[in-house]
Amino acid sequence: MHDLLPGETEKWQSAEQILASVAKLYGYREIRPPVIEERALFERSIGTSSDIISKEIYCFQDRKGRNLALRPEGTASVVRAFVESELSHRKKITRLYYYGQMFRYDRPQKGRYRQFYQFGVELLGGTHPYFDGEVMEMLDAMLKKLNVPDHFFSINTLGCTECKNRYTEIIRDRLSGKRDSLCPDCNVRLETAPLRILDCKSSQCRETAKTAPGITEILCEECRSHFGQVQEYLLKAGIPFKVQPSLVRGLDYYTRTVFELYVKDDENAVAAGGRYDTLVKDLGGPDIPSVGFAIGMERLISLLEESTEKPPAPVYCIFMGREAQLKGIEIVSSLRNAGLMTVTDYEDRGLKGHLKEADRAGAKWCIILGELEMDKNEIVVKNMVTGQQQNVPVDDCVKRLKELVNA
Ligand code: HAM
């Protein structure tokens, strides 16, 4: 887990703003579910045999002995909130986006943290394959808007529940005679989650898995057509993609389309998602097929160019002596009310010390009010870059500074 400091936060804020603006352009509205949920919610949606639930979830009991968890992802919470609220009985299609911290006890390394941020979207209530395409197109638009070049989608289908179950049994059946060629983890997966063998880190496991048929060979007609139409949309929209038959994803709720977004040869996906046609129903809601994705913000931010924009320069106010400080309270307040970023320092540092601080704060303009100026009802306005200064009547100082700052 890490801190985000000033200097970084500006970059984050501008990315957050761009992501939200693109999501709004596609008709999405923000939802803010809580960070803590019942652990059972994640078990029922992500699956107890997944790495997230079996190894990575942060869970605890509250004072009443309830089993709770810090959310490891956003989809389950959004679906829970959807089911519990009136959103699920209103419209046919609901488009939601969310942003915030997720928690997974992952092995920390580049691009993998224990607290990380996701920007996610969920389109609840769309069955047509073009929705899958449009969701991916929106993600593509977000990366374009952020000037992230060379990104492409890896896509696959897991089929509907029937196809997925049939395929799971085929993999289990074909590979159970080859246990010796599978790593210890995959021997366990053979029982708990056979499809995860397809994307095991061990190349020997992946090679062994290739001896079984690919999912496209066993899909029902509807699933085949669905996947075909998703690709049709992507081709039409000019979205770069590759079909990756070993892409299975680590969360149980996916059905049919799954995808990951990569940039250049980075091995970590920047974003990932897919369709989850039964999750809303499984969590007690109506039968509403849905699709969505989440962007890993740390991974995204690491791809963004350093901003060349300088942080805004404050007007720095120096008030020397008690009388001037009292008058200063009014002046600083009117400068801020006029929309000028203003800082001041109440410590007694002497003029030199204050000017040094003003420099450190990056101020371009400085105002100085001392006893002498108080007597004349004037204020000194100093340009910190050129060193030039002018005296201005105190009552005109806000107007004058506005002109100078905005010149
Ligand atoms: P996910 O693949 O688990 O999917 O996570 C989505 C993205 O979050 C990843 O592609 C990655 O960029 C980022 N991410 C995941 N784990 C970490 C980590 N430990 N450190 C840093 N970044 C990480 C989901 O979470 C699904 N809820 C996505 C989704 C939404 N599917 C449908 N709707």
Short mmCIF file of N, CA, C and O in Angstrom, two decimals, residues 60-187:
data_model
loop_
_atom_site.label_atom_id
_atom_site.label_comp_id
_atom_site.label_asym_id
_atom_site.label_seq_id
_atom_site.Cartn_x
_atom_site.Cartn_y
_atom_site.Cartn_z
N PHE A 60 -12.32 -9.88 8.11
CA PHE A 60 -12.28 -9.72 9.56
C PHE A 60 -13.70 -9.86 10.11
O PHE A 60 -14.67 -9.80 9.35
N GLN A 61 -13.78 -10.04 11.42
CA GLN A 61 -15.09 -10.08 12.06
C GLN A 61 -15.32 -8.74 12.74
O GLN A 61 -14.40 -8.19 13.35
N ASP A 62 -16.54 -8.24 12.65
CA ASP A 62 -16.80 -6.99 13.38
C ASP A 62 -17.22 -7.35 14.81
O ASP A 62 -17.19 -8.52 15.20
N ARG A 63 -17.61 -6.36 15.59
CA ARG A 63 -17.87 -6.61 17.02
C ARG A 63 -19.07 -7.52 17.25
O ARG A 63 -19.26 -8.04 18.33
N LYS A 64 -19.90 -7.66 16.21
CA LYS A 64 -21.04 -8.58 16.38
C LYS A 64 -20.73 -9.95 15.77
O LYS A 64 -21.63 -10.77 15.59
N GLY A 65 -19.46 -10.16 15.40
CA GLY A 65 -19.07 -11.47 14.87
C GLY A 65 -19.45 -11.69 13.42
O GLY A 65 -19.44 -12.82 12.93
N ARG A 66 -19.84 -10.61 12.71
CA ARG A 66 -20.17 -10.77 11.29
C ARG A 66 -18.90 -10.86 10.47
O ARG A 66 -17.94 -10.13 10.75
N ASN A 67 -18.88 -11.74 9.47
CA ASN A 67 -17.70 -11.89 8.61
C ASN A 67 -17.75 -10.87 7.49
O ASN A 67 -18.61 -10.94 6.61
N LEU A 68 -16.81 -9.95 7.55
CA LEU A 68 -16.78 -8.87 6.57
C LEU A 68 -15.48 -8.91 5.78
O LEU A 68 -14.53 -9.61 6.15
N ALA A 69 -15.43 -8.14 4.69
CA ALA A 69 -14.20 -8.10 3.90
C ALA A 69 -14.03 -6.73 3.28
O ALA A 69 -15.02 -6.04 2.98
N LEU A 70 -12.77 -6.34 3.09
CA LEU A 70 -12.47 -5.15 2.30
C LEU A 70 -12.66 -5.58 0.85
O LEU A 70 -12.17 -6.64 0.46
N ARG A 71 -13.32 -4.78 0.07
CA ARG A 71 -13.65 -5.24 -1.29
C ARG A 71 -12.39 -5.49 -2.11
O ARG A 71 -11.50 -4.64 -2.15
N PRO A 72 -12.32 -6.66 -2.77
CA PRO A 72 -11.18 -6.91 -3.63
C PRO A 72 -11.43 -6.44 -5.07
O PRO A 72 -10.51 -6.41 -5.89
N GLU A 73 -12.68 -6.07 -5.37
CA GLU A 73 -13.06 -5.61 -6.70
C GLU A 73 -14.41 -4.93 -6.57
O GLU A 73 -15.03 -4.99 -5.49
N GLY A 74 -14.90 -4.32 -7.66
CA GLY A 74 -16.10 -3.51 -7.53
C GLY A 74 -17.38 -4.13 -8.06
O GLY A 74 -18.48 -3.74 -7.66
N THR A 75 -17.26 -5.10 -8.97
CA THR A 75 -18.47 -5.60 -9.65
C THR A 75 -19.49 -6.18 -8.66
O THR A 75 -20.68 -5.87 -8.76
N ALA A 76 -19.01 -7.01 -7.72
CA ALA A 76 -19.94 -7.65 -6.79
C ALA A 76 -20.71 -6.59 -5.99
O ALA A 76 -21.93 -6.70 -5.81
N SER A 77 -19.99 -5.55 -5.53
CA SER A 77 -20.67 -4.51 -4.74
C SER A 77 -21.68 -3.75 -5.58
O SER A 77 -22.78 -3.43 -5.11
N VAL A 78 -21.31 -3.45 -6.83
CA VAL A 78 -22.23 -2.69 -7.69
C VAL A 78 -23.49 -3.52 -7.94
O VAL A 78 -24.61 -3.00 -7.85
N VAL A 79 -23.30 -4.81 -8.19
CA VAL A 79 -24.47 -5.66 -8.44
C VAL A 79 -25.33 -5.76 -7.17
O VAL A 79 -26.55 -5.67 -7.23
N ARG A 80 -24.69 -5.91 -6.01
CA ARG A 80 -25.45 -5.96 -4.76
C ARG A 80 -26.27 -4.68 -4.58
O ARG A 80 -27.46 -4.72 -4.28
N ALA A 81 -25.61 -3.54 -4.80
CA ALA A 81 -26.31 -2.25 -4.63
C ALA A 81 -27.46 -2.12 -5.62
O ALA A 81 -28.55 -1.64 -5.29
N PHE A 82 -27.22 -2.59 -6.84
CA PHE A 82 -28.24 -2.56 -7.89
C PHE A 82 -29.46 -3.40 -7.47
O PHE A 82 -30.60 -2.94 -7.56
N VAL A 83 -29.18 -4.61 -6.98
CA VAL A 83 -30.27 -5.52 -6.60
C VAL A 83 -31.06 -4.94 -5.42
O VAL A 83 -32.28 -5.02 -5.37
N GLU A 84 -30.33 -4.34 -4.45
CA GLU A 84 -31.00 -3.85 -3.24
C GLU A 84 -31.76 -2.54 -3.46
O GLU A 84 -32.59 -2.17 -2.66
N SER A 85 -31.42 -1.83 -4.53
CA SER A 85 -32.03 -0.50 -4.72
C SER A 85 -33.15 -0.58 -5.74
O SER A 85 -33.36 -1.60 -6.38
N GLU A 86 -33.78 0.57 -5.94
CA GLU A 86 -34.87 0.61 -6.90
C GLU A 86 -34.33 0.61 -8.34
O GLU A 86 -35.08 0.45 -9.29
N LEU A 87 -33.00 0.74 -8.48
CA LEU A 87 -32.42 0.75 -9.83
C LEU A 87 -32.82 -0.48 -10.62
O LEU A 87 -33.03 -0.41 -11.83
N SER A 88 -32.92 -1.63 -9.93
CA SER A 88 -33.18 -2.88 -10.64
C SER A 88 -34.63 -3.01 -11.09
O SER A 88 -34.95 -3.87 -11.89
N HIS A 89 -35.54 -2.17 -10.57
CA HIS A 89 -36.90 -2.29 -11.12
C HIS A 89 -37.27 -1.14 -12.03
O HIS A 89 -38.40 -1.03 -12.43
N ARG A 90 -36.35 -0.28 -12.34
CA ARG A 90 -36.74 0.87 -13.16
C ARG A 90 -36.62 0.64 -14.66
O ARG A 90 -37.56 0.37 -15.34
N LYS A 91 -35.36 0.70 -15.09
CA LYS A 91 -35.17 0.70 -16.55
C LYS A 91 -34.71 -0.66 -17.03
O LYS A 91 -34.34 -1.53 -16.27
N LYS A 92 -34.71 -0.83 -18.32
CA LYS A 92 -34.19 -2.08 -18.90
C LYS A 92 -32.66 -2.12 -18.79
O LYS A 92 -32.09 -3.13 -18.44
N ILE A 93 -32.01 -0.98 -19.07
CA ILE A 93 -30.54 -0.97 -19.03
C ILE A 93 -30.06 0.11 -18.06
O ILE A 93 -30.55 1.23 -18.07
N THR A 94 -29.14 -0.27 -17.19
CA THR A 94 -28.57 0.69 -16.24
C THR A 94 -27.07 0.74 -16.48
O THR A 94 -26.41 -0.30 -16.53
N ARG A 95 -26.56 1.96 -16.65
CA ARG A 95 -25.11 2.12 -16.89
C ARG A 95 -24.49 2.82 -15.69
O ARG A 95 -24.86 3.95 -15.37
N LEU A 96 -23.56 2.13 -15.03
CA LEU A 96 -22.96 2.69 -13.82
C LEU A 96 -21.44 2.70 -13.92
O LEU A 96 -20.85 1.78 -14.48
N TYR A 97 -20.82 3.75 -13.35
CA TYR A 97 -19.36 3.70 -13.21
C TYR A 97 -18.99 3.94 -11.76
O TYR A 97 -19.77 4.51 -10.99
N TYR A 98 -17.80 3.47 -11.38
CA TYR A 98 -17.36 3.60 -9.99
C TYR A 98 -15.86 3.79 -9.97
O TYR A 98 -15.16 3.46 -10.93
N TYR A 99 -15.39 4.31 -8.84
CA TYR A 99 -13.97 4.59 -8.72
C TYR A 99 -13.58 4.43 -7.27
O TYR A 99 -14.30 4.90 -6.39
N GLY A 100 -12.47 3.77 -7.00
CA GLY A 100 -12.04 3.71 -5.61
C GLY A 100 -11.04 2.62 -5.33
O GLY A 100 -10.60 1.89 -6.23
N GLN A 101 -10.68 2.50 -4.04
CA GLN A 101 -9.67 1.54 -3.59
C GLN A 101 -10.22 0.12 -3.54
O GLN A 101 -11.34 -0.07 -3.11
N MET A 102 -9.38 -0.80 -3.96
CA MET A 102 -9.67 -2.23 -3.84
C MET A 102 -8.50 -2.83 -3.04
O MET A 102 -7.40 -2.26 -3.04
N PHE A 103 -8.73 -3.99 -2.42
CA PHE A 103 -7.70 -4.57 -1.55
C PHE A 103 -7.50 -6.04 -1.86
O PHE A 103 -8.48 -6.80 -1.87
N ARG A 104 -6.27 -6.43 -2.12
CA ARG A 104 -5.97 -7.86 -2.34
C ARG A 104 -4.60 -8.14 -1.74
O ARG A 104 -3.65 -7.39 -1.97
N TYR A 105 -4.53 -9.25 -0.99
CA TYR A 105 -3.25 -9.61 -0.40
C TYR A 105 -2.42 -10.31 -1.47
O TYR A 105 -2.17 -11.50 -1.42
N ASP A 106 -2.02 -9.53 -2.49
CA ASP A 106 -1.23 -10.01 -3.61
C ASP A 106 0.24 -9.93 -3.23
O ASP A 106 0.58 -9.27 -2.25
N ARG A 107 1.13 -10.58 -4.00
CA ARG A 107 2.56 -10.44 -3.74
C ARG A 107 2.98 -9.10 -4.34
O ARG A 107 2.90 -8.91 -5.55
N PRO A 108 3.41 -8.12 -3.50
CA PRO A 108 3.68 -6.80 -4.06
C PRO A 108 4.83 -6.85 -5.06
O PRO A 108 5.86 -7.45 -4.80
N GLN A 109 4.64 -6.26 -6.20
CA GLN A 109 5.67 -6.14 -7.24
C GLN A 109 5.17 -5.05 -8.19
O GLN A 109 4.08 -4.53 -7.99
N LYS A 110 5.96 -4.74 -9.21
CA LYS A 110 5.56 -3.66 -10.13
C LYS A 110 4.16 -3.97 -10.71
O LYS A 110 3.93 -5.06 -11.23
N GLY A 111 3.24 -3.02 -10.54
CA GLY A 111 1.90 -3.21 -11.09
C GLY A 111 0.99 -4.07 -10.23
O GLY A 111 -0.16 -4.32 -10.59
N ARG A 112 1.48 -4.53 -9.09
CA ARG A 112 0.66 -5.33 -8.18
C ARG A 112 0.79 -4.79 -6.77
O ARG A 112 1.89 -4.80 -6.22
N TYR A 113 -0.29 -4.32 -6.22
CA TYR A 113 -0.25 -3.72 -4.90
C TYR A 113 -1.35 -4.33 -4.04
O TYR A 113 -2.24 -5.00 -4.54
N ARG A 114 -1.27 -4.06 -2.75
CA ARG A 114 -2.30 -4.62 -1.85
C ARG A 114 -3.48 -3.68 -1.73
O ARG A 114 -4.59 -4.10 -1.47
N GLN A 115 -3.23 -2.39 -1.90
CA GLN A 115 -4.33 -1.45 -2.09
C GLN A 115 -4.11 -0.85 -3.46
O GLN A 115 -3.01 -0.36 -3.74
N PHE A 116 -5.10 -0.92 -4.31
CA PHE A 116 -4.97 -0.30 -5.63
C PHE A 116 -6.32 0.31 -5.99
O PHE A 116 -7.34 -0.04 -5.39
N TYR A 117 -6.30 1.20 -6.96
CA TYR A 117 -7.54 1.87 -7.37
C TYR A 117 -8.04 1.28 -8.68
O TYR A 117 -7.23 0.94 -9.55
N GLN A 118 -9.35 1.16 -8.77
CA GLN A 118 -9.94 0.78 -10.05
C GLN A 118 -10.94 1.84 -10.48
O GLN A 118 -11.65 2.41 -9.65
N PHE A 119 -10.99 2.06 -11.79
CA PHE A 119 -12.10 2.81 -12.39
C PHE A 119 -12.87 1.77 -13.18
O PHE A 119 -12.32 1.15 -14.10
N GLY A 120 -14.11 1.53 -12.81
CA GLY A 120 -14.84 0.45 -13.46
C GLY A 120 -16.18 0.92 -14.00
O GLY A 120 -16.73 1.95 -13.58
N VAL A 121 -16.71 0.17 -14.96
CA VAL A 121 -18.05 0.45 -15.48
C VAL A 121 -18.83 -0.86 -15.55
O VAL A 121 -18.23 -1.92 -15.78
N GLU A 122 -20.13 -0.78 -15.34
CA GLU A 122 -20.98 -1.97 -15.46
C GLU A 122 -22.23 -1.57 -16.25
O GLU A 122 -22.89 -0.58 -15.91
N LEU A 123 -22.51 -2.33 -17.29
CA LEU A 123 -23.74 -2.12 -18.06
C LEU A 123 -24.66 -3.27 -17.71
O LEU A 123 -24.41 -4.42 -18.08
N LEU A 124 -25.69 -2.96 -16.93
CA LEU A 124 -26.57 -4.01 -16.42
C LEU A 124 -27.84 -4.05 -17.26
O LEU A 124 -28.52 -3.03 -17.41
N GLY A 125 -28.10 -5.21 -17.85
CA GLY A 125 -29.35 -5.37 -18.59
C GLY A 125 -29.21 -5.42 -20.10
O GLY A 125 -30.20 -5.25 -20.80
N GLY A 126 -28.03 -5.64 -20.62
CA GLY A 126 -27.86 -5.71 -22.08
C GLY A 126 -27.43 -7.10 -22.51
O GLY A 126 -26.42 -7.60 -22.05
N THR A 127 -28.24 -7.72 -23.39
CA THR A 127 -27.89 -9.07 -23.84
C THR A 127 -27.14 -9.05 -25.17
O THR A 127 -26.35 -9.94 -25.45
N HIS A 128 -27.38 -8.04 -25.99
CA HIS A 128 -26.84 -8.03 -27.35
C HIS A 128 -25.30 -8.01 -27.33
O HIS A 128 -24.71 -7.29 -26.53
N PRO A 129 -24.67 -8.79 -28.22
CA PRO A 129 -23.19 -8.82 -28.26
C PRO A 129 -22.57 -7.46 -28.58
O PRO A 129 -21.41 -7.21 -28.20
N TYR A 130 -23.32 -6.60 -29.23
CA TYR A 130 -22.76 -5.27 -29.52
C TYR A 130 -22.52 -4.47 -28.24
O TYR A 130 -21.70 -3.56 -28.22
N PHE A 131 -23.24 -4.79 -27.16
CA PHE A 131 -22.95 -4.11 -25.89
C PHE A 131 -21.53 -4.45 -25.43
O PHE A 131 -20.82 -3.59 -24.93
N ASP A 132 -21.13 -5.71 -25.62
CA ASP A 132 -19.77 -6.11 -25.23
C ASP A 132 -18.78 -5.27 -26.04
O ASP A 132 -17.80 -4.76 -25.51
N GLY A 133 -19.09 -5.16 -27.35
CA GLY A 133 -18.23 -4.38 -28.25
C GLY A 133 -18.18 -2.93 -27.82
O GLY A 133 -17.11 -2.31 -27.76
N GLU A 134 -19.36 -2.36 -27.48
CA GLU A 134 -19.40 -0.94 -27.13
C GLU A 134 -18.63 -0.65 -25.84
O GLU A 134 -17.95 0.37 -25.71
N VAL A 135 -18.73 -1.58 -24.89
CA VAL A 135 -18.01 -1.41 -23.62
C VAL A 135 -16.49 -1.40 -23.89
O VAL A 135 -15.75 -0.57 -23.35
N MET A 136 -16.05 -2.28 -24.77
CA MET A 136 -14.62 -2.30 -25.11
C MET A 136 -14.23 -1.04 -25.89
O MET A 136 -13.15 -0.50 -25.71
N GLU A 137 -15.16 -0.59 -26.74
CA GLU A 137 -14.88 0.64 -27.50
C GLU A 137 -14.72 1.83 -26.56
O GLU A 137 -13.87 2.69 -26.74
N MET A 138 -15.54 1.84 -25.49
CA MET A 138 -15.45 2.94 -24.52
C MET A 138 -14.09 2.91 -23.82
O MET A 138 -13.45 3.94 -23.62
N LEU A 139 -13.63 1.71 -23.48
CA LEU A 139 -12.32 1.58 -22.84
C LEU A 139 -11.22 2.06 -23.79
O LEU A 139 -10.29 2.77 -23.39
N ASP A 140 -11.37 1.70 -25.06
CA ASP A 140 -10.41 2.14 -26.08
C ASP A 140 -10.43 3.69 -26.16
O ASP A 140 -9.37 4.32 -26.21
N ALA A 141 -11.65 4.27 -26.12
CA ALA A 141 -11.77 5.73 -26.19
C ALA A 141 -11.10 6.39 -24.99
O ALA A 141 -10.48 7.45 -25.11
N MET A 142 -11.20 5.75 -23.84
CA MET A 142 -10.58 6.31 -22.62
C MET A 142 -9.06 6.36 -22.79
O MET A 142 -8.42 7.36 -22.48
N LEU A 143 -8.50 5.28 -23.30
CA LEU A 143 -7.03 5.25 -23.47
C LEU A 143 -6.57 6.23 -24.54
O LEU A 143 -5.53 6.87 -24.39
N LYS A 144 -7.40 6.37 -25.58
CA LYS A 144 -7.04 7.34 -26.63
C LYS A 144 -7.05 8.75 -26.06
O LYS A 144 -6.17 9.55 -26.32
N LYS A 145 -8.07 9.05 -25.28
CA LYS A 145 -8.21 10.39 -24.68
C LYS A 145 -7.02 10.67 -23.75
O LYS A 145 -6.63 11.82 -23.55
N LEU A 146 -6.46 9.62 -23.17
CA LEU A 146 -5.32 9.79 -22.26
C LEU A 146 -3.98 9.67 -23.00
O LEU A 146 -2.92 9.62 -22.37
N ASN A 147 -4.07 9.60 -24.34
CA ASN A 147 -2.86 9.48 -25.18
C ASN A 147 -2.00 8.28 -24.86
O ASN A 147 -0.78 8.37 -24.81
N VAL A 148 -2.64 7.14 -24.56
CA VAL A 148 -1.88 5.90 -24.35
C VAL A 148 -1.86 5.14 -25.69
O VAL A 148 -2.90 4.62 -26.11
N PRO A 149 -0.73 5.10 -26.37
CA PRO A 149 -0.71 4.45 -27.68
C PRO A 149 -0.49 2.94 -27.55
O PRO A 149 -0.23 2.44 -26.45
N ASP A 150 -0.57 2.25 -28.68
CA ASP A 150 -0.22 0.82 -28.78
C ASP A 150 -0.94 -0.07 -27.79
O ASP A 150 -0.34 -0.93 -27.16
N HIS A 151 -2.23 0.13 -27.63
CA HIS A 151 -2.96 -0.79 -26.76
C HIS A 151 -3.81 -1.72 -27.63
O HIS A 151 -4.23 -1.37 -28.71
N PHE A 152 -4.03 -2.93 -27.12
CA PHE A 152 -4.86 -3.89 -27.86
C PHE A 152 -5.60 -4.81 -26.87
O PHE A 152 -5.18 -4.97 -25.72
N PHE A 153 -6.67 -5.38 -27.37
CA PHE A 153 -7.47 -6.29 -26.54
C PHE A 153 -7.11 -7.74 -26.82
O PHE A 153 -6.90 -8.12 -27.97
N SER A 154 -7.04 -8.53 -25.76
CA SER A 154 -7.03 -9.97 -25.85
C SER A 154 -8.46 -10.38 -25.52
O SER A 154 -8.98 -9.95 -24.48
N ILE A 155 -9.09 -11.15 -26.38
CA ILE A 155 -10.49 -11.51 -26.08
C ILE A 155 -10.68 -13.02 -26.18
O ILE A 155 -9.93 -13.72 -26.86
N ASN A 156 -11.71 -13.49 -25.50
CA ASN A 156 -12.07 -14.90 -25.60
C ASN A 156 -13.53 -15.03 -25.18
O ASN A 156 -14.15 -14.07 -24.73
N THR A 157 -14.07 -16.22 -25.34
CA THR A 157 -15.40 -16.49 -24.80
C THR A 157 -15.32 -17.71 -23.90
O THR A 157 -14.53 -18.62 -24.16
N LEU A 158 -16.11 -17.68 -22.83
CA LEU A 158 -16.18 -18.85 -21.95
C LEU A 158 -17.48 -19.60 -22.17
O LEU A 158 -17.74 -20.61 -21.54
N GLY A 159 -18.33 -19.05 -23.08
CA GLY A 159 -19.62 -19.68 -23.34
C GLY A 159 -20.63 -19.40 -22.23
O GLY A 159 -20.27 -18.88 -21.16
N CYS A 160 -21.88 -19.74 -22.51
CA CYS A 160 -22.95 -19.60 -21.50
C CYS A 160 -22.69 -20.61 -20.37
O CYS A 160 -21.77 -21.42 -20.47
N THR A 161 -23.51 -20.58 -19.34
CA THR A 161 -23.26 -21.49 -18.20
C THR A 161 -23.15 -22.94 -18.65
O THR A 161 -22.27 -23.67 -18.21
N GLU A 162 -24.04 -23.34 -19.60
CA GLU A 162 -24.02 -24.75 -20.05
C GLU A 162 -22.70 -25.05 -20.77
O GLU A 162 -22.05 -26.04 -20.51
N CYS A 163 -22.32 -24.16 -21.70
CA CYS A 163 -21.07 -24.38 -22.46
C CYS A 163 -19.87 -24.39 -21.50
O CYS A 163 -18.97 -25.21 -21.61
N LYS A 164 -19.89 -23.45 -20.57
CA LYS A 164 -18.77 -23.32 -19.63
C LYS A 164 -18.65 -24.59 -18.78
O LYS A 164 -17.56 -25.13 -18.60
N ASN A 165 -19.80 -25.08 -18.29
CA ASN A 165 -19.77 -26.31 -17.47
C ASN A 165 -19.31 -27.50 -18.30
O ASN A 165 -18.51 -28.32 -17.84
N ARG A 166 -19.84 -27.56 -19.56
CA ARG A 166 -19.45 -28.68 -20.42
C ARG A 166 -17.94 -28.63 -20.68
O ARG A 166 -17.23 -29.63 -20.57
N TYR A 167 -17.45 -27.44 -20.97
CA TYR A 167 -16.03 -27.29 -21.29
C TYR A 167 -15.16 -27.61 -20.06
O TYR A 167 -14.13 -28.26 -20.15
N THR A 168 -15.62 -27.19 -18.89
CA THR A 168 -14.89 -27.47 -17.65
C THR A 168 -14.74 -28.98 -17.47
O THR A 168 -13.66 -29.47 -17.14
N GLU A 169 -15.83 -29.71 -17.75
CA GLU A 169 -15.78 -31.18 -17.60
C GLU A 169 -14.84 -31.80 -18.63
O GLU A 169 -14.09 -32.73 -18.32
N ILE A 170 -14.85 -31.25 -19.86
CA ILE A 170 -13.97 -31.78 -20.91
C ILE A 170 -12.51 -31.61 -20.49
O ILE A 170 -11.69 -32.52 -20.57
N ILE A 171 -12.18 -30.41 -20.00
CA ILE A 171 -10.79 -30.14 -19.58
C ILE A 171 -10.41 -31.08 -18.42
O ILE A 171 -9.35 -31.68 -18.43
N ARG A 172 -11.31 -31.19 -17.45
CA ARG A 172 -11.02 -32.05 -16.30
C ARG A 172 -10.78 -33.50 -16.77
O ARG A 172 -9.81 -34.14 -16.38
N ASP A 173 -11.65 -33.93 -17.67
CA ASP A 173 -11.59 -35.29 -18.16
C ASP A 173 -10.29 -35.54 -18.93
O ASP A 173 -9.58 -36.52 -18.70
N ARG A 174 -9.97 -34.61 -19.86
CA ARG A 174 -8.79 -34.81 -20.72
C ARG A 174 -7.47 -34.70 -19.95
O ARG A 174 -6.50 -35.34 -20.30
N LEU A 175 -7.47 -33.83 -18.94
CA LEU A 175 -6.19 -33.59 -18.27
C LEU A 175 -5.98 -34.45 -17.01
O LEU A 175 -4.86 -34.50 -16.50
N SER A 176 -7.03 -35.11 -16.56
CA SER A 176 -6.80 -35.89 -15.32
C SER A 176 -5.87 -37.07 -15.57
O SER A 176 -5.22 -37.54 -14.63
N GLY A 177 -5.72 -37.50 -16.84
CA GLY A 177 -4.75 -38.55 -17.14
C GLY A 177 -3.34 -37.99 -17.29
O GLY A 177 -2.40 -38.75 -17.54
N LYS A 178 -3.20 -36.67 -17.17
CA LYS A 178 -1.88 -36.06 -17.39
C LYS A 178 -1.39 -35.29 -16.17
O LYS A 178 -0.67 -34.29 -16.30
N ARG A 179 -1.79 -35.75 -15.03
CA ARG A 179 -1.44 -35.07 -13.79
C ARG A 179 0.06 -34.84 -13.64
O ARG A 179 0.49 -33.82 -13.12
N ASP A 180 0.84 -35.82 -14.13
CA ASP A 180 2.30 -35.71 -13.97
C ASP A 180 2.88 -34.52 -14.73
O ASP A 180 3.94 -34.00 -14.39
N SER A 181 2.20 -34.09 -15.78
CA SER A 181 2.71 -32.95 -16.56
C SER A 181 2.20 -31.62 -16.01
O SER A 181 2.48 -30.57 -16.58
N LEU A 182 1.41 -31.67 -14.95
CA LEU A 182 0.85 -30.42 -14.40
C LEU A 182 1.53 -30.06 -13.08
O LEU A 182 1.89 -30.95 -12.30
N CYS A 183 1.68 -28.76 -12.85
CA CYS A 183 2.30 -28.29 -11.61
C CYS A 183 1.39 -28.62 -10.41
O CYS A 183 0.21 -28.92 -10.61
N PRO A 184 1.91 -28.57 -9.18
CA PRO A 184 1.08 -28.90 -8.01
C PRO A 184 -0.19 -28.05 -7.95
O PRO A 184 -1.28 -28.57 -7.66
N ASP A 185 -0.08 -26.74 -8.28
CA ASP A 185 -1.27 -25.88 -8.24
C ASP A 185 -2.33 -26.38 -9.21
O ASP A 185 -3.52 -26.41 -8.90
N CYS A 186 -1.87 -26.77 -10.41
CA CYS A 186 -2.84 -27.21 -11.43
C CYS A 186 -3.45 -28.56 -11.07
O CYS A 186 -4.58 -28.85 -11.48
N ASN A 187 -2.73 -29.36 -10.31
CA ASN A 187 -3.34 -30.60 -9.83
C ASN A 187 -4.52 -30.30 -8.92
O ASN A 187 -5.54 -30.98 -8.96
#
